[in-house]
């Protein structure tokens, strides 16, 4: 039987990703980028008559081109969706000799969602990503997906009077 180790988190970045700090962003000797971020995920629960927000903090590691591409966009307060798996690190504490461990998330996919912009206003796009077809236009760009006609004008294969050949009159 195959075990499953999958996690999906939606939360907000705790701090800006600083490309100059080696603990947060670095390139390994073999040329692969690594970004360490921390996200806060709020959980609401009811206590008596009121709702209480409980923040949970998760450390996330992003590797490769994803880490490189997201570097300028990962700012404090930005909402992100992280899909990945849990990884447990264990080590011996040199001072106490005790075994220590830490669980973190290794990201397979990171999506930027709506959030605060630099001016503090919410993102007007709300995390919406425009759709594009895979047809390349001249100049190397992509053609936007064609607009659909209004629902009333769409043809669904029926006759002009609104009946379908499969209709059974009973």
PDB file of C-alpha atoms in Angstrom:
ATOM      1  CA  UNK A   1       0.000   0.000   0.000  1.00  0.00           C
ATOM      2  CA  UNK A   2       1.311   3.432  -0.937  1.00  0.00           C
ATOM      3  CA  UNK A   3       1.435   6.086   1.771  1.00  0.00           C
ATOM      4  CA  UNK A   4       0.205   9.606   1.097  1.00  0.00           C
ATOM      5  CA  UNK A   5       2.058  12.738   2.127  1.00  0.00           C
ATOM      6  CA  UNK A   6       0.316  15.743   0.588  1.00  0.00           C
ATOM      7  CA  UNK A   7      -0.484  19.146   2.033  1.00  0.00           C
ATOM      8  CA  UNK A   8      -2.281  22.221   0.685  1.00  0.00           C
ATOM      9  CA  UNK A   9      -2.090  25.470   2.646  1.00  0.00           C
ATOM     10  CA  UNK A  10      -3.533  28.903   1.943  1.00  0.00           C
ATOM     11  CA  UNK A  11      -2.053  31.629   4.092  1.00  0.00           C
ATOM     12  CA  UNK A  12      -0.176  34.911   4.192  1.00  0.00           C
ATOM     13  CA  UNK A  13       3.568  35.501   4.156  1.00  0.00           C
ATOM     14  CA  UNK A  14       4.983  36.423   7.554  1.00  0.00           C
ATOM     15  CA  UNK A  15       7.882  38.490   6.153  1.00  0.00           C
ATOM     16  CA  UNK A  16       9.359  39.715   2.883  1.00  0.00           C
ATOM     17  CA  UNK A  17      11.591  37.257   1.059  1.00  0.00           C
ATOM     18  CA  UNK A  18      14.954  38.988   1.102  1.00  0.00           C
ATOM     19  CA  UNK A  19      17.175  37.847  -1.756  1.00  0.00           C
ATOM     20  CA  UNK A  20      20.287  39.010   0.118  1.00  0.00           C
ATOM     21  CA  UNK A  21      19.761  36.828   3.199  1.00  0.00           C
ATOM     22  CA  UNK A  22      21.384  33.396   2.683  1.00  0.00           C
ATOM     23  CA  UNK A  23      18.981  31.724   5.152  1.00  0.00           C
ATOM     24  CA  UNK A  24      15.956  32.878   3.125  1.00  0.00           C
ATOM     25  CA  UNK A  25      17.215  32.717  -0.457  1.00  0.00           C
ATOM     26  CA  UNK A  26      20.316  31.047  -1.848  1.00  0.00           C
ATOM     27  CA  UNK A  27      21.613  29.213  -4.878  1.00  0.00           C
ATOM     28  CA  UNK A  28      23.188  25.826  -4.205  1.00  0.00           C
ATOM     29  CA  UNK A  29      26.643  24.971  -5.624  1.00  0.00           C
ATOM     30  CA  UNK A  30      24.948  22.988  -8.422  1.00  0.00           C
ATOM     31  CA  UNK A  31      22.984  26.111  -9.449  1.00  0.00           C
ATOM     32  CA  UNK A  32      19.557  25.330  -7.988  1.00  0.00           C
ATOM     33  CA  UNK A  33      17.718  28.172  -6.226  1.00  0.00           C
ATOM     34  CA  UNK A  34      16.192  27.663  -2.772  1.00  0.00           C
ATOM     35  CA  UNK A  35      13.747  29.986  -0.994  1.00  0.00           C
ATOM     36  CA  UNK A  36      12.649  29.541   2.627  1.00  0.00           C
ATOM     37  CA  UNK A  37       9.430  31.319   3.516  1.00  0.00           C
ATOM     38  CA  UNK A  38       7.061  31.244   6.457  1.00  0.00           C
ATOM     39  CA  UNK A  39       3.295  31.517   6.110  1.00  0.00           C
ATOM     40  CA  UNK A  40       0.581  32.137   8.694  1.00  0.00           C
ATOM     41  CA  UNK A  41      -2.613  30.140   8.308  1.00  0.00           C
ATOM     42  CA  UNK A  42      -5.510  31.261  10.492  1.00  0.00           C
ATOM     43  CA  UNK A  43      -7.959  28.749  11.872  1.00  0.00           C
ATOM     44  CA  UNK A  44     -11.273  30.002  13.222  1.00  0.00           C
ATOM     45  CA  UNK A  45     -12.972  28.224  16.081  1.00  0.00           C
ATOM     46  CA  UNK A  46     -15.922  29.089  18.239  1.00  0.00           C
ATOM     47  CA  UNK A  47     -15.339  29.622  21.938  1.00  0.00           C
ATOM     48  CA  UNK A  48     -18.562  30.380  23.745  1.00  0.00           C
ATOM     49  CA  UNK A  49     -20.437  33.020  21.750  1.00  0.00           C
ATOM     50  CA  UNK A  50     -17.491  34.397  19.824  1.00  0.00           C
ATOM     51  CA  UNK A  51     -15.155  33.235  17.079  1.00  0.00           C
ATOM     52  CA  UNK A  52     -11.440  33.114  17.837  1.00  0.00           C
ATOM     53  CA  UNK A  53      -8.692  33.186  15.193  1.00  0.00           C
ATOM     54  CA  UNK A  54      -5.786  30.835  15.906  1.00  0.00           C
ATOM     55  CA  UNK A  55      -2.721  31.482  13.757  1.00  0.00           C
ATOM     56  CA  UNK A  56      -0.523  28.549  12.769  1.00  0.00           C
ATOM     57  CA  UNK A  57       2.912  29.185  11.267  1.00  0.00           C
ATOM     58  CA  UNK A  58       4.485  26.896   8.682  1.00  0.00           C
ATOM     59  CA  UNK A  59       7.983  26.929   7.221  1.00  0.00           C
ATOM     60  CA  UNK A  60       7.997  26.275   3.476  1.00  0.00           C
ATOM     61  CA  UNK A  61      10.939  25.512   1.168  1.00  0.00           C
ATOM     62  CA  UNK A  62      10.602  26.346  -2.538  1.00  0.00           C
ATOM     63  CA  UNK A  63      13.158  24.966  -5.000  1.00  0.00           C
ATOM     64  CA  UNK A  64      14.354  25.672  -8.556  1.00  0.00           C
ATOM     65  CA  UNK A  65      12.857  28.037 -11.117  1.00  0.00           C
ATOM     66  CA  UNK A  66       9.767  28.526  -8.951  1.00  0.00           C
ATOM     67  CA  UNK A  67      11.943  30.049  -6.218  1.00  0.00           C
ATOM     68  CA  UNK A  68      13.755  32.264  -8.742  1.00  0.00           C
ATOM     69  CA  UNK A  69      10.552  33.471 -10.397  1.00  0.00           C
ATOM     70  CA  UNK A  70       8.705  34.232  -7.142  1.00  0.00           C
ATOM     71  CA  UNK A  71      11.559  36.154  -5.487  1.00  0.00           C
ATOM     72  CA  UNK A  72      10.296  39.670  -6.365  1.00  0.00           C
ATOM     73  CA  UNK A  73       6.664  38.864  -5.491  1.00  0.00           C
ATOM     74  CA  UNK A  74       6.927  37.250  -2.065  1.00  0.00           C
ATOM     75  CA  UNK A  75       6.201  40.213   0.214  1.00  0.00           C
ATOM     76  CA  UNK A  76       4.849  40.295   3.760  1.00  0.00           C
ATOM     77  CA  UNK A  77       1.066  39.923   3.829  1.00  0.00           C
ATOM     78  CA  UNK A  78       0.801  38.402   0.330  1.00  0.00           C
ATOM     79  CA  UNK A  79      -1.655  35.514   0.229  1.00  0.00           C
ATOM     80  CA  UNK A  80      -0.304  32.304  -1.304  1.00  0.00           C
ATOM     81  CA  UNK A  81      -1.487  28.753  -1.901  1.00  0.00           C
ATOM     82  CA  UNK A  82       1.214  26.139  -1.340  1.00  0.00           C
ATOM     83  CA  UNK A  83       0.864  22.538  -2.480  1.00  0.00           C
ATOM     84  CA  UNK A  84       3.573  20.114  -1.468  1.00  0.00           C
ATOM     85  CA  UNK A  85       4.594  17.507   1.072  1.00  0.00           C
ATOM     86  CA  UNK A  86       5.755  17.363   4.679  1.00  0.00           C
ATOM     87  CA  UNK A  87       9.426  16.754   5.438  1.00  0.00           C
ATOM     88  CA  UNK A  88      10.817  15.931   8.867  1.00  0.00           C
ATOM     89  CA  UNK A  89      14.399  16.853   9.749  1.00  0.00           C
ATOM     90  CA  UNK A  90      16.103  15.231  12.763  1.00  0.00           C
ATOM     91  CA  UNK A  91      19.416  16.110  14.322  1.00  0.00           C
ATOM     92  CA  UNK A  92      21.396  15.744  17.527  1.00  0.00           C
ATOM     93  CA  UNK A  93      21.623  18.942  19.605  1.00  0.00           C
ATOM     94  CA  UNK A  94      25.356  19.517  20.202  1.00  0.00           C
ATOM     95  CA  UNK A  95      24.863  21.226  23.598  1.00  0.00           C
ATOM     96  CA  UNK A  96      22.260  18.965  25.221  1.00  0.00           C
ATOM     97  CA  UNK A  97      22.737  15.760  23.225  1.00  0.00           C
ATOM     98  CA  UNK A  98      18.992  15.466  22.759  1.00  0.00           C
ATOM     99  CA  UNK A  99      17.443  14.498  19.444  1.00  0.00           C
ATOM    100  CA  UNK A 100      15.582  17.436  17.942  1.00  0.00           C
ATOM    101  CA  UNK A 101      13.217  17.497  14.991  1.00  0.00           C
ATOM    102  CA  UNK A 102      11.334  19.938  12.815  1.00  0.00           C
ATOM    103  CA  UNK A 103       8.554  19.412  10.281  1.00  0.00           C
ATOM    104  CA  UNK A 104       8.381  21.727   7.280  1.00  0.00           C
ATOM    105  CA  UNK A 105       6.627  21.848   3.918  1.00  0.00           C
ATOM    106  CA  UNK A 106       8.484  21.317   0.635  1.00  0.00           C
ATOM    107  CA  UNK A 107       6.512  23.091  -2.092  1.00  0.00           C
ATOM    108  CA  UNK A 108       5.706  21.442  -5.400  1.00  0.00           C
ATOM    109  CA  UNK A 109       3.490  24.311  -6.528  1.00  0.00           C
ATOM    110  CA  UNK A 110       3.031  27.886  -5.285  1.00  0.00           C
ATOM    111  CA  UNK A 111       0.257  30.183  -6.484  1.00  0.00           C
ATOM    112  CA  UNK A 112       0.045  33.877  -5.723  1.00  0.00           C
ATOM    113  CA  UNK A 113      -3.440  34.844  -4.603  1.00  0.00           C
ATOM    114  CA  UNK A 114      -5.097  38.185  -3.887  1.00  0.00           C
ATOM    115  CA  UNK A 115      -3.538  40.231  -1.179  1.00  0.00           C
ATOM    116  CA  UNK A 116      -2.135  43.542  -0.158  1.00  0.00           C
ATOM    117  CA  UNK A 117      -0.149  45.613  -2.613  1.00  0.00           C
ATOM    118  CA  UNK A 118       2.651  47.995  -1.659  1.00  0.00           C
ATOM    119  CA  UNK A 119       0.172  50.793  -0.888  1.00  0.00           C
ATOM    120  CA  UNK A 120      -1.825  48.568   1.466  1.00  0.00           C
ATOM    121  CA  UNK A 121      -4.840  48.332  -0.855  1.00  0.00           C
ATOM    122  CA  UNK A 122      -6.134  44.950  -1.869  1.00  0.00           C
ATOM    123  CA  UNK A 123      -5.207  43.552  -5.244  1.00  0.00           C
ATOM    124  CA  UNK A 124      -7.927  44.534  -7.723  1.00  0.00           C
ATOM    125  CA  UNK A 125      -7.374  41.355  -9.715  1.00  0.00           C
ATOM    126  CA  UNK A 126      -8.144  39.316  -6.604  1.00  0.00           C
ATOM    127  CA  UNK A 127      -5.739  36.575  -7.645  1.00  0.00           C
ATOM    128  CA  UNK A 128      -7.399  36.116 -11.064  1.00  0.00           C
ATOM    129  CA  UNK A 129      -5.051  34.757 -13.708  1.00  0.00           C
ATOM    130  CA  UNK A 130      -6.148  35.429 -17.296  1.00  0.00           C
ATOM    131  CA  UNK A 131      -6.675  32.377 -19.517  1.00  0.00           C
ATOM    132  CA  UNK A 132      -4.499  31.874 -22.549  1.00  0.00           C
ATOM    133  CA  UNK A 133      -4.674  29.402 -25.377  1.00  0.00           C
ATOM    134  CA  UNK A 134      -1.632  27.436 -26.329  1.00  0.00           C
ATOM    135  CA  UNK A 135      -1.611  28.866 -29.907  1.00  0.00           C
ATOM    136  CA  UNK A 136       1.458  31.008 -30.449  1.00  0.00           C
ATOM    137  CA  UNK A 137       1.059  34.284 -32.285  1.00  0.00           C
ATOM    138  CA  UNK A 138       3.777  35.984 -34.290  1.00  0.00           C
ATOM    139  CA  UNK A 139       6.338  37.520 -31.987  1.00  0.00           C
ATOM    140  CA  UNK A 140       6.273  34.615 -29.519  1.00  0.00           C
ATOM    141  CA  UNK A 141       3.212  35.699 -27.507  1.00  0.00           C
ATOM    142  CA  UNK A 142       0.029  33.810 -26.795  1.00  0.00           C
ATOM    143  CA  UNK A 143      -3.437  34.540 -28.117  1.00  0.00           C
ATOM    144  CA  UNK A 144      -6.089  35.202 -25.467  1.00  0.00           C
ATOM    145  CA  UNK A 145      -8.942  32.690 -25.294  1.00  0.00           C
ATOM    146  CA  UNK A 146     -11.865  33.678 -27.550  1.00  0.00           C
ATOM    147  CA  UNK A 147     -14.870  35.348 -25.921  1.00  0.00           C
ATOM    148  CA  UNK A 148     -17.973  33.187 -25.581  1.00  0.00           C
ATOM    149  CA  UNK A 149     -21.270  34.579 -26.943  1.00  0.00           C
ATOM    150  CA  UNK A 150     -23.976  35.331 -24.360  1.00  0.00           C
ATOM    151  CA  UNK A 151     -25.784  32.260 -23.067  1.00  0.00           C
ATOM    152  CA  UNK A 152     -28.989  33.093 -24.933  1.00  0.00           C
ATOM    153  CA  UNK A 153     -27.113  33.115 -28.262  1.00  0.00           C
ATOM    154  CA  UNK A 154     -25.239  29.838 -27.777  1.00  0.00           C
ATOM    155  CA  UNK A 155     -26.336  26.798 -29.748  1.00  0.00           C
ATOM    156  CA  UNK A 156     -26.556  23.553 -27.838  1.00  0.00           C
ATOM    157  CA  UNK A 157     -27.498  21.282 -30.753  1.00  0.00           C
ATOM    158  CA  UNK A 158     -31.284  21.525 -30.513  1.00  0.00           C
ATOM    159  CA  UNK A 159     -33.804  22.591 -33.147  1.00  0.00           C
ATOM    160  CA  UNK A 160     -34.857  26.220 -33.533  1.00  0.00           C
ATOM    161  CA  UNK A 161     -38.071  25.568 -31.549  1.00  0.00           C
ATOM    162  CA  UNK A 162     -36.012  24.452 -28.520  1.00  0.00           C
ATOM    163  CA  UNK A 163     -36.667  20.714 -28.830  1.00  0.00           C
ATOM    164  CA  UNK A 164     -34.049  18.043 -29.049  1.00  0.00           C
ATOM    165  CA  UNK A 165     -34.254  14.881 -31.176  1.00  0.00           C
ATOM    166  CA  UNK A 166     -33.783  12.785 -28.010  1.00  0.00           C
ATOM    167  CA  UNK A 167     -36.880  14.284 -26.324  1.00  0.00           C
ATOM    168  CA  UNK A 168     -39.378  11.565 -25.466  1.00  0.00           C
ATOM    169  CA  UNK A 169     -42.952  12.887 -25.166  1.00  0.00           C
ATOM    170  CA  UNK A 170     -44.307  11.301 -21.957  1.00  0.00           C
TER     171      UNK A 170
END
